[in-house]
Coordinates of C-alpha atoms in Angstrom, one line a residue:
M573 CA -4.3 23.8 -28.6
T574 CA -2.2 22.1 -31.7
G575 CA 0.2 19.1 -30.9
S576 CA 3.0 21.5 -31.6
D577 CA 1.6 23.3 -28.9
I578 CA 1.5 20.6 -27.1
V579 CA 5.0 19.4 -28.3
S580 CA 6.4 23.8 -27.2
A581 CA 4.7 23.7 -24.2
G582 CA 6.2 21.1 -22.1
V583 CA 9.9 20.2 -21.5
T584 CA 12.1 19.2 -24.6
T585 CA 14.0 16.3 -24.2
A586 CA 16.3 14.9 -26.5
R587 CA 16.1 11.1 -27.9
P588 CA 18.5 9.5 -26.6
S589 CA 19.6 6.7 -30.3
R590 CA 17.9 3.3 -31.1
L591 CA 20.9 2.0 -30.7
L592 CA 21.9 3.1 -27.9
S593 CA 17.7 2.3 -26.5
F594 CA 18.7 -0.8 -27.7
I595 CA 21.8 -1.8 -25.7
N596 CA 21.8 0.3 -22.7
F597 CA 18.3 -0.7 -22.1
S598 CA 17.4 -1.8 -18.5
G599 CA 13.5 -2.0 -17.9
V600 CA 15.0 -0.4 -14.0
D601 CA 14.1 2.9 -14.0
I602 CA 12.0 2.3 -17.2
R603 CA 8.4 4.7 -15.8
Q604 CA 10.6 7.4 -15.1
K605 CA 12.2 7.8 -17.6
N606 CA 10.0 10.8 -21.1
A607 CA 7.5 9.1 -21.8
Q608 CA 7.2 9.5 -24.8
R609 CA 10.8 7.0 -26.0
Q610 CA 10.7 5.3 -28.5
A611 CA 10.1 1.8 -27.5
P612 CA 13.6 -0.2 -28.0
L613 CA 14.3 -2.4 -31.1
F614 CA 13.0 -5.8 -32.0
L615 CA 11.0 -5.4 -28.1
E616 CA 8.6 -8.0 -29.2
F617 CA 10.7 -10.3 -30.7
R618 CA 13.5 -9.7 -27.9
S619 CA 11.0 -10.3 -25.1
S620 CA 9.0 -14.4 -26.5
I621 CA 8.9 -16.6 -24.7
L622 CA 10.7 -18.1 -27.1
F623 CA 13.8 -16.1 -26.8
I624 CA 13.7 -15.9 -22.7
V625 CA 13.5 -20.2 -22.9
F626 CA 16.4 -19.6 -25.3
T627 CA 18.1 -17.7 -23.8
V628 CA 17.6 -19.3 -19.6
C629 CA 18.2 -22.4 -21.4
L630 CA 22.2 -21.3 -22.7
A631 CA 22.8 -20.4 -19.3
I632 CA 22.3 -23.1 -17.7
F633 CA 24.6 -25.3 -20.5
T634 CA 26.5 -22.8 -20.3
D635 CA 27.5 -23.5 -17.3
I636 CA 26.7 -27.2 -17.2
L637 CA 28.9 -27.4 -20.1
F638 CA 32.0 -25.4 -19.1
Y639 CA 31.9 -27.9 -15.9
G640 CA 32.8 -30.8 -17.1
L641 CA 35.0 -28.6 -20.0
I642 CA 37.9 -28.9 -17.7
V643 CA 36.7 -31.6 -15.8
P644 CA 39.3 -34.0 -17.9
V645 CA 42.4 -31.1 -18.1
F646 CA 42.0 -30.1 -14.1
P647 CA 44.9 -32.9 -13.6
F648 CA 46.7 -31.6 -16.1
S649 CA 46.5 -28.5 -15.1
L650 CA 47.1 -29.2 -11.6
S651 CA 50.8 -30.2 -12.4
E652 CA 51.6 -29.0 -15.3
Q653 CA 50.4 -25.2 -14.6
I654 CA 50.7 -25.5 -10.9
G655 CA 53.8 -27.7 -10.2
L656 CA 51.7 -29.8 -8.4
P657 CA 53.0 -34.2 -7.8
E658 CA 51.5 -36.7 -9.2
D659 CA 50.7 -38.2 -5.1
N660 CA 48.9 -34.9 -4.0
V661 CA 46.4 -34.4 -7.8
Q662 CA 43.5 -36.1 -6.3
E663 CA 43.5 -34.7 -3.7
W664 CA 43.5 -31.1 -5.4
T665 CA 40.7 -32.2 -7.9
A666 CA 38.3 -33.7 -4.9
I667 CA 39.2 -30.4 -3.2
L668 CA 38.2 -27.4 -5.2
L669 CA 35.0 -29.9 -6.7
A670 CA 34.2 -29.2 -2.6
C671 CA 34.8 -25.8 -3.4
Y672 CA 32.9 -25.5 -6.5
N673 CA 30.2 -27.7 -4.4
V674 CA 30.3 -25.7 -1.7
T675 CA 29.9 -22.0 -2.5
L676 CA 27.4 -23.3 -4.5
F677 CA 25.6 -24.7 -1.5
L678 CA 25.6 -21.7 0.5
G679 CA 25.2 -19.5 -2.2
S680 CA 21.8 -20.3 -4.3
P681 CA 19.3 -19.3 -1.6
V682 CA 21.4 -15.7 -0.8
V683 CA 21.8 -15.3 -4.8
G684 CA 17.2 -16.0 -4.7
L685 CA 16.5 -14.1 -1.8
Y686 CA 18.6 -10.7 -3.8
A687 CA 16.7 -12.2 -7.3
D688 CA 13.1 -11.4 -5.2
H689 CA 14.4 -7.6 -4.1
T690 CA 15.7 -6.6 -7.3
S691 CA 12.9 -5.0 -9.6
S692 CA 15.1 -6.8 -12.6
R693 CA 16.3 -10.8 -13.1
R694 CA 18.1 -9.8 -16.2
W695 CA 21.1 -7.9 -13.9
P696 CA 22.0 -11.4 -11.4
L697 CA 22.1 -12.5 -14.8
L698 CA 24.9 -10.2 -16.0
L699 CA 26.5 -11.0 -12.2
G700 CA 26.5 -14.9 -12.8
L701 CA 28.3 -14.6 -16.5
V702 CA 30.6 -11.6 -15.1
A703 CA 31.5 -14.4 -12.5
L704 CA 31.9 -16.9 -14.7
C705 CA 33.8 -15.0 -16.9
A706 CA 36.5 -13.5 -14.3
S707 CA 36.8 -17.8 -13.4
T708 CA 37.2 -18.7 -16.4
L709 CA 40.3 -16.2 -16.9
L710 CA 41.2 -17.8 -13.8
L711 CA 40.8 -21.2 -14.4
C712 CA 43.1 -21.0 -17.8
L713 CA 46.1 -18.7 -16.7
S714 CA 45.9 -19.4 -12.8
K715 CA 49.6 -21.0 -11.6
T716 CA 49.1 -21.3 -8.5
I717 CA 46.3 -23.1 -5.8
A718 CA 45.2 -19.8 -4.3
L719 CA 44.0 -18.9 -8.3
L720 CA 42.1 -21.9 -8.3
V721 CA 40.4 -22.2 -5.3
V722 CA 38.8 -18.6 -6.7
G723 CA 37.9 -20.1 -10.5
R724 CA 35.6 -22.2 -8.5
L725 CA 34.7 -20.1 -5.2
L726 CA 33.6 -17.4 -8.4
Q727 CA 32.5 -20.6 -10.6
G728 CA 30.3 -21.9 -7.7
L729 CA 28.9 -18.5 -7.7
S730 CA 27.8 -18.7 -10.7
A731 CA 26.2 -21.5 -11.4
A732 CA 24.1 -20.1 -8.2
I733 CA 23.2 -17.5 -9.9
V734 CA 21.8 -19.0 -13.4
W735 CA 20.0 -21.8 -12.0
S736 CA 18.3 -19.7 -9.0
V737 CA 17.4 -16.5 -11.1
G738 CA 17.2 -18.3 -14.4
L739 CA 14.5 -20.6 -13.5
A740 CA 13.0 -17.9 -11.6
L741 CA 12.9 -15.5 -14.5
L742 CA 11.9 -18.4 -16.8
V743 CA 8.5 -18.6 -14.0
D744 CA 8.0 -14.9 -14.7
T745 CA 8.0 -15.5 -18.2
V746 CA 6.0 -18.4 -19.3
G747 CA 2.5 -18.3 -16.5
K748 CA 1.2 -21.9 -16.2
D749 CA 3.4 -23.7 -19.0
I750 CA 6.1 -24.4 -16.7
G751 CA 6.2 -27.3 -16.9
Y752 CA 6.2 -26.7 -20.6
A753 CA 9.4 -25.6 -19.7
M754 CA 11.2 -27.1 -17.4
G755 CA 11.2 -29.8 -20.5
Y756 CA 13.3 -27.9 -21.7
V757 CA 16.1 -26.5 -19.0
T758 CA 16.3 -31.0 -18.9
I759 CA 17.0 -31.2 -22.2
A760 CA 19.8 -28.8 -22.1
M761 CA 21.0 -30.4 -18.6
S762 CA 20.9 -33.7 -21.0
V763 CA 23.2 -32.1 -23.5
G764 CA 25.1 -30.3 -21.4
L765 CA 26.6 -33.2 -19.4
L766 CA 26.8 -35.6 -21.8
I767 CA 28.2 -33.7 -24.3
S768 CA 31.0 -31.1 -21.9
P769 CA 33.6 -34.3 -20.9
V770 CA 33.9 -35.7 -24.2
I771 CA 34.7 -32.4 -26.3
G772 CA 37.0 -31.3 -23.7
G773 CA 38.7 -34.5 -23.9
A774 CA 39.6 -34.7 -27.1
V775 CA 40.0 -30.7 -27.5
Y776 CA 42.8 -31.0 -25.0
D777 CA 44.0 -34.3 -26.2
A778 CA 43.5 -32.9 -30.4
A779 CA 45.3 -29.3 -29.4
G780 CA 45.8 -28.5 -26.1
Y781 CA 45.1 -26.8 -22.4
Y782 CA 44.4 -23.3 -23.9
A783 CA 42.6 -24.7 -26.8
V784 CA 39.6 -25.7 -24.0
F785 CA 39.3 -22.5 -22.5
Y786 CA 38.9 -21.7 -26.2
I787 CA 35.9 -22.7 -26.2
A788 CA 34.7 -21.9 -23.4
F789 CA 35.1 -17.7 -24.1
V790 CA 33.5 -17.7 -27.5
I791 CA 30.1 -19.6 -25.6
I792 CA 30.3 -17.4 -23.0
A793 CA 30.7 -14.7 -25.1
C794 CA 27.1 -15.5 -27.4
D795 CA 25.8 -16.0 -23.9
I796 CA 26.6 -12.1 -22.9
A797 CA 24.6 -10.9 -25.7
L798 CA 22.3 -12.9 -25.7
R799 CA 21.5 -11.8 -21.7
L800 CA 21.8 -8.3 -22.4
V801 CA 19.7 -8.2 -25.6
L802 CA 16.4 -10.1 -23.6
V803 CA 13.9 -7.6 -22.3
E804 CA 12.3 -9.5 -19.4
K805 CA 8.3 -9.2 -20.2
R806 CA 7.0 -6.7 -17.2
V807 CA 9.6 -4.0 -18.4
A808 CA 8.2 -4.9 -21.7
R809 CA 4.7 -4.8 -20.4
Y810 CA 5.4 -1.2 -19.4
A811 CA 7.2 -0.1 -21.8
T812 CA 4.2 -0.7 -24.4
T813 CA 2.1 -0.1 -22.3
D814 CA 4.0 3.8 -21.5
N815 CA 3.9 4.1 -24.9
R816 CA 0.5 3.1 -26.1
E817 CA -0.7 5.4 -22.8
D818 CA 1.5 8.4 -24.5
E819 CA -0.4 8.6 -27.6
E820 CA -3.8 8.5 -26.4
K821 CA -2.8 11.4 -24.1
Q822 CA -1.4 13.6 -27.0
V823 CA -5.0 12.4 -29.6
Q824 CA -6.8 13.4 -26.3
A825 CA -4.9 16.5 -25.5
T826 CA -5.4 17.4 -29.1
S827 CA -9.0 16.5 -29.4
H828 CA -10.5 17.3 -26.4
A829 CA -8.5 20.7 -25.2
G830 CA -10.4 22.0 -22.6
A831 CA -12.3 19.0 -21.8
D832 CA -13.4 17.9 -18.2
P833 CA -10.2 16.9 -16.0
A834 CA -12.5 13.5 -14.7
T835 CA -13.3 12.5 -18.2
L836 CA -9.6 11.3 -18.3
P837 CA -7.7 8.3 -17.0
S838 CA -7.0 8.2 -13.6
P839 CA -2.8 7.4 -12.9
S840 CA -2.5 5.0 -10.4
R841 CA -0.1 4.8 -7.6
D842 CA 2.8 3.8 -10.7
G843 CA 2.3 5.8 -13.2
T844 CA 0.1 4.1 -15.8
S845 CA -4.2 4.7 -16.3
S846 CA -6.1 2.5 -14.3
G847 CA -7.4 -0.3 -16.3
C848 CA -4.1 -1.2 -17.5
P849 CA -2.7 -4.3 -17.2
A850 CA 0.2 -2.7 -15.6
A851 CA -2.0 -0.9 -13.5
A852 CA -3.4 -3.9 -12.2
L853 CA 0.3 -5.9 -11.8
S854 CA 1.0 -3.7 -9.3
T855 CA -1.9 -3.9 -7.0
P856 CA -1.5 -4.1 -3.5
A857 CA -0.6 -7.0 -1.6
V858 CA -4.3 -8.2 0.1
N859 CA -2.7 -10.9 3.3
P860 CA 1.2 -11.4 2.5
A861 CA 2.5 -13.4 5.4
K862 CA 4.7 -11.8 8.1
H863 CA 8.1 -14.0 7.2
P864 CA 6.9 -15.5 3.7
H865 CA 10.6 -17.2 2.8
W866 CA 9.4 -19.0 6.1
E867 CA 6.5 -19.2 4.8
L868 CA 7.6 -20.7 1.2
I869 CA 10.1 -23.8 4.2
K870 CA 7.3 -25.0 5.5
N871 CA 4.8 -25.1 2.8
R872 CA 4.5 -29.3 2.5
R873 CA 4.3 -29.3 -0.9
M874 CA 7.6 -27.5 -0.8
L875 CA 10.0 -29.8 1.4
A876 CA 8.4 -32.9 -0.1
A877 CA 9.8 -30.7 -4.0
L878 CA 12.7 -30.4 -2.6
L879 CA 13.5 -34.2 -0.9
G880 CA 12.4 -35.6 -3.8
I881 CA 14.7 -33.6 -5.7
A882 CA 17.9 -33.9 -2.9
I883 CA 17.1 -37.8 -4.2
E884 CA 17.0 -37.7 -7.4
A885 CA 20.4 -36.1 -8.0
C886 CA 21.8 -38.4 -5.3
I887 CA 20.6 -41.4 -7.7
V888 CA 21.1 -39.7 -11.0
R889 CA 23.1 -36.9 -12.3
L890 CA 26.3 -38.0 -13.6
A891 CA 29.1 -36.3 -14.9
S892 CA 32.7 -37.6 -16.3
A893 CA 34.3 -41.0 -15.4
D894 CA 37.4 -40.8 -13.2
I895 CA 39.1 -37.6 -12.8
S896 CA 36.4 -35.3 -9.9
P897 CA 33.5 -37.9 -9.3
R898 CA 30.6 -35.3 -8.7
F899 CA 27.1 -37.7 -8.1
A900 CA 25.9 -41.4 -7.1
F901 CA 26.6 -42.8 -10.9
D902 CA 29.6 -40.4 -11.8
T903 CA 31.2 -42.7 -8.6
V904 CA 30.8 -46.3 -9.9
I905 CA 29.1 -46.6 -13.2
P906 CA 31.5 -45.3 -14.8
L907 CA 34.2 -47.1 -13.3
Y908 CA 32.5 -50.3 -13.3
V909 CA 32.1 -50.8 -17.3
K910 CA 35.5 -49.6 -17.0
E911 CA 37.1 -52.4 -15.2
T912 CA 34.2 -54.7 -16.1
F913 CA 34.6 -53.7 -20.2
Q914 CA 38.5 -53.0 -20.2
W915 CA 37.0 -49.4 -22.2
N916 CA 39.1 -45.8 -22.1
S917 CA 37.0 -42.8 -20.5
T918 CA 35.2 -41.8 -23.5
A919 CA 33.7 -45.0 -24.0
A920 CA 33.1 -45.1 -20.0
G921 CA 31.5 -41.4 -21.3
L922 CA 29.9 -42.0 -24.2
I923 CA 27.4 -45.0 -22.1
F924 CA 25.2 -42.5 -20.0
I925 CA 24.0 -41.4 -24.2
C926 CA 21.5 -43.8 -23.2
V927 CA 20.3 -42.0 -20.5
M928 CA 20.2 -38.6 -21.7
V929 CA 18.7 -39.6 -25.2
P930 CA 14.9 -39.8 -22.9
G931 CA 15.7 -36.7 -21.8
F932 CA 14.0 -34.6 -25.1
V933 CA 10.7 -35.9 -24.1
S934 CA 10.8 -34.1 -21.5
P935 CA 8.9 -30.8 -22.5
I936 CA 6.2 -33.2 -23.2
V937 CA 5.6 -35.3 -19.9
G938 CA 5.9 -31.1 -18.1
K939 CA 3.2 -30.9 -21.0
L940 CA 1.6 -33.2 -19.2
A941 CA 2.5 -31.9 -15.6
D942 CA 0.8 -28.4 -16.3
K943 CA -2.0 -30.4 -16.9
H944 CA -2.4 -32.9 -14.9
G945 CA 0.3 -32.1 -11.2
A946 CA 3.4 -33.1 -11.0
K947 CA 2.8 -35.9 -7.6
W948 CA 1.7 -38.8 -10.0
F949 CA 4.6 -38.7 -12.4
S950 CA 7.4 -38.4 -10.6
V951 CA 5.8 -41.4 -8.4
A952 CA 5.3 -43.1 -11.0
G953 CA 9.1 -41.9 -12.0
F954 CA 11.1 -42.6 -9.1
A955 CA 8.7 -46.3 -9.1
L956 CA 9.2 -47.5 -11.9
S957 CA 13.4 -47.3 -12.1
I958 CA 13.4 -49.5 -8.7
P959 CA 13.0 -52.5 -11.1
P960 CA 16.3 -52.0 -13.3
L961 CA 18.1 -50.2 -10.6
V962 CA 18.1 -53.6 -9.3
C963 CA 18.5 -55.3 -12.1
L964 CA 21.7 -53.6 -13.2
R965 CA 23.3 -56.1 -9.7
F966 CA 23.2 -58.5 -13.1
V967 CA 26.2 -57.0 -15.3
T968 CA 29.0 -58.4 -14.2
S969 CA 30.9 -60.3 -17.5
N970 CA 32.9 -58.3 -19.9
T971 CA 30.1 -59.9 -23.1
M972 CA 27.8 -58.9 -25.4
E973 CA 24.9 -59.9 -24.2
H974 CA 26.5 -57.7 -20.6
K975 CA 26.6 -55.1 -22.2
V976 CA 23.4 -55.1 -24.1
L977 CA 21.4 -55.5 -21.2
L978 CA 23.5 -52.7 -19.2
C979 CA 22.4 -50.1 -22.4
A980 CA 18.9 -50.5 -22.3
L981 CA 18.6 -50.4 -18.4
L982 CA 20.5 -47.6 -18.3
T983 CA 18.2 -46.0 -21.3
L984 CA 14.8 -47.3 -18.4
L985 CA 16.8 -45.2 -16.1
G986 CA 16.6 -42.0 -18.6
V987 CA 12.9 -43.0 -18.9
T988 CA 12.3 -43.3 -15.8
L989 CA 14.3 -40.9 -13.8
V990 CA 15.6 -38.4 -16.0
T991 CA 12.1 -37.5 -17.7
L992 CA 9.5 -38.9 -15.5
A993 CA 10.8 -37.8 -11.8
N994 CA 12.3 -34.8 -13.5
T995 CA 11.7 -32.2 -14.7
P996 CA 7.3 -32.3 -12.6
L997 CA 10.2 -32.4 -10.2
M998 CA 10.9 -28.8 -11.7
A999 CA 7.7 -27.9 -11.9
E1000 CA 6.0 -28.2 -8.7
I1001 CA 8.1 -25.9 -6.1
T1002 CA 5.7 -23.6 -9.1
Y1003 CA 2.8 -25.6 -8.3
A1004 CA 3.6 -25.2 -4.5
I1005 CA 3.6 -21.0 -4.4
D1006 CA 0.8 -20.4 -6.8
E1007 CA -1.7 -23.6 -4.5
R1008 CA -0.8 -20.8 -0.8
E1009 CA -1.6 -17.7 -3.8
A1010 CA -4.5 -18.5 -4.9
Q1011 CA -5.6 -19.6 -1.2
Q1012 CA -4.2 -17.0 0.2
P1013 CA -4.3 -13.8 -2.2
G1014 CA -0.7 -11.9 -1.7
V1015 CA 0.9 -13.7 1.0
W1016 CA 4.0 -13.6 -1.1
G1017 CA 4.2 -10.3 -0.8
E1018 CA 4.6 -8.1 -4.0
K1019 CA 8.1 -9.1 -5.2
G1020 CA 7.0 -12.7 -3.8
V1021 CA 9.1 -15.7 -3.8
Y1022 CA 10.3 -18.0 -6.1
G1023 CA 14.4 -16.6 -7.1
I1024 CA 14.1 -17.8 -2.9
A1025 CA 12.2 -21.1 -4.1
Y1026 CA 14.7 -21.8 -7.6
G1027 CA 17.2 -21.1 -5.0
L1028 CA 16.5 -23.1 -2.6
F1029 CA 15.2 -26.1 -5.4
T1030 CA 19.4 -25.7 -6.5
T1031 CA 20.6 -26.2 -2.8
A1032 CA 18.6 -29.0 -2.5
Y1033 CA 20.4 -31.0 -6.1
A1034 CA 24.1 -30.3 -4.8
L1035 CA 23.2 -32.0 -1.4
G1036 CA 21.5 -34.6 -3.2
G1037 CA 24.8 -35.0 -5.9
T1038 CA 26.8 -34.4 -2.5
I1039 CA 25.5 -37.1 -0.8
G1040 CA 24.9 -39.6 -3.5
S1041 CA 28.7 -39.3 -4.7
I1042 CA 30.7 -39.3 -0.5
T1043 CA 28.3 -43.1 0.0
A1044 CA 28.1 -44.5 -2.9
G1045 CA 31.4 -44.0 -3.7
Y1046 CA 32.6 -46.4 0.1
I1047 CA 29.6 -48.7 -0.5
Q1048 CA 31.0 -49.8 -4.3
A1049 CA 34.5 -49.8 -2.6
G1050 CA 33.2 -51.9 0.4
P1051 CA 30.6 -54.4 -0.1
G1052 CA 30.7 -54.2 -3.8
W1053 CA 28.8 -53.4 -7.0
G1054 CA 25.3 -55.4 -6.3
T1055 CA 25.3 -53.2 -2.1
T1056 CA 25.6 -50.4 -4.7
T1057 CA 22.1 -50.9 -7.0
W1058 CA 20.5 -52.1 -4.0
Y1059 CA 21.7 -48.6 -2.0
C1060 CA 20.4 -47.3 -5.3
S1061 CA 17.2 -48.6 -5.3
V1062 CA 16.2 -48.0 -1.1
W1063 CA 17.1 -44.0 -1.8
A1064 CA 14.7 -44.5 -5.2
A1065 CA 11.6 -46.2 -3.2
A1066 CA 12.3 -43.5 -0.6
G1067 CA 11.6 -40.9 -3.1
A1068 CA 8.3 -42.6 -4.1
F1069 CA 7.0 -42.8 -0.8
V1070 CA 8.4 -38.8 -1.0
S1071 CA 6.5 -38.5 -4.0
F1072 CA 2.6 -38.9 -2.0
W1073 CA 3.3 -35.7 -0.7
L1074 CA 3.4 -33.3 -3.7
G1075 CA -0.3 -32.3 -4.5
A1076 CA -3.4 -31.6 -6.7
R1077 CA -3.9 -31.3 -10.4
P1078 CA -3.2 -27.5 -11.0
E1079 CA -7.0 -26.7 -12.3
D1080 CA -8.1 -28.8 -9.1
V1081 CA -6.8 -25.6 -7.0
P1082 CA -8.5 -22.0 -6.7
K1083 CA -5.9 -20.1 -10.1
S1084 CA -3.9 -18.4 -8.6
Q1085 CA -3.3 -14.9 -9.1
R1086 CA -0.6 -14.6 -11.6
P1087 CA -1.6 -13.4 -14.9
A1088 CA -3.5 -14.8 -17.3
D1089 CA -1.8 -14.3 -20.8
D1090 CA -4.5 -12.7 -23.0
Q1091 CA -4.2 -9.6 -20.1
L1092 CA -0.3 -9.3 -21.4
P1093 CA 0.7 -6.7 -24.4
T1094 CA -0.1 -9.0 -27.4
S1095 CA 3.8 -7.7 -29.0
T1096 CA 5.1 -9.7 -26.5
S1097 CA 2.9 -13.0 -25.8
G1098 CA 5.1 -15.9 -27.9
V1099 CA 4.2 -18.8 -28.2
M1100 CA 7.4 -21.9 -28.1

């Protein structure tokens, strides 16, 4: 039988165009589609580690940027767009902030749970983008308080999806280099937090209310394009495997017509021939836990990482100055430097450049954590942050010496908290899951628990930030600046103590069952 006879003997189906394949490729039923279908355009690049990490980091940057972009605009939106009396602006600003945090806090575990039970991380990310678009439109065009509340709730839902699903996709993609990838996430966070309030305030002053949202829509459009183009590695693996097998089957059918069927490759449960990577990935769980998510919550390393993240968020996450306090430094430092140095809001916000610039070496710290574990980096980060936090109490006068001292202390905190403590803690969640998987293969079931794990990470982050914002604000308003610095240093000491419960370095435990890099198709094994 010739090759043409084989084609004519089968069922003839129309091939989709390469353009439609490029746009509509989903991967949800790639294994059920016609095996002769061509692979999507630019599959190697679209499924590369570089492209996926960039897309996830841009999604996180977009979420943080949009949050900070509209913060300087909210008081004007409430008074000019809604017509709210000036006496009620601060109250409703706090209520809208609470709407965002409540949705982020409650929605993240639910979204993570959904992400673990869906066949694709890509579609939940697109759902988050839809929520972000809807919230942007509502916040831009709302003329009533009710619509603003709905907009903030949708914005919190979008953030929950981006963080939970995005970080889980990152783990799926980078394998053992998770700390290195989390370093780039830290950079995206730092840049977004740093520039968003400044851009929002400057654009509003120069071009007006709606111009702020034009920037948001442009960035969202870029985000849409990247998320539509993105192809997950496991989907690309099936696509390349299916095409390779199709070619092999055609060659075998042409060259060995009538051969003994026992000599041909045997299909596995997922429709791929045994011995290929895709088949290996479909191996049933060996010993799954009855309640894997409960096992995750009880895990000592996981609990320590979540508590450390909450403490770190309580101390260091920061945004705009006097518009809507979000975390401890939001409530205290910008207002304090404005009162002490008579700086305006822009200058008070720019002081945090000192904190954020050290974050650009986070990928290096993450790479070291991948090699040596997160424990001692986090312990050192929290412990070394105690002296500069205490020494902040000595910044009391409007002199050049005190301004230089403040900048130096904030730079040290950027090194200790943003770089040394934060990035390894984010990676520790993956380390904890992998250690238990190595000890009991299949314990997390066929779907895994990375989505719910990073959903809990987002919840811990939101909880710690809210506690820090409320308590630090009350302490600053009561006992004052000196007591506030002691308060933050006590939290840092607690973080160092908790970090002792983090785990050993990855090579000190049995290797995880996650596929190694050499098991992936060569067309998708890009390196950052």
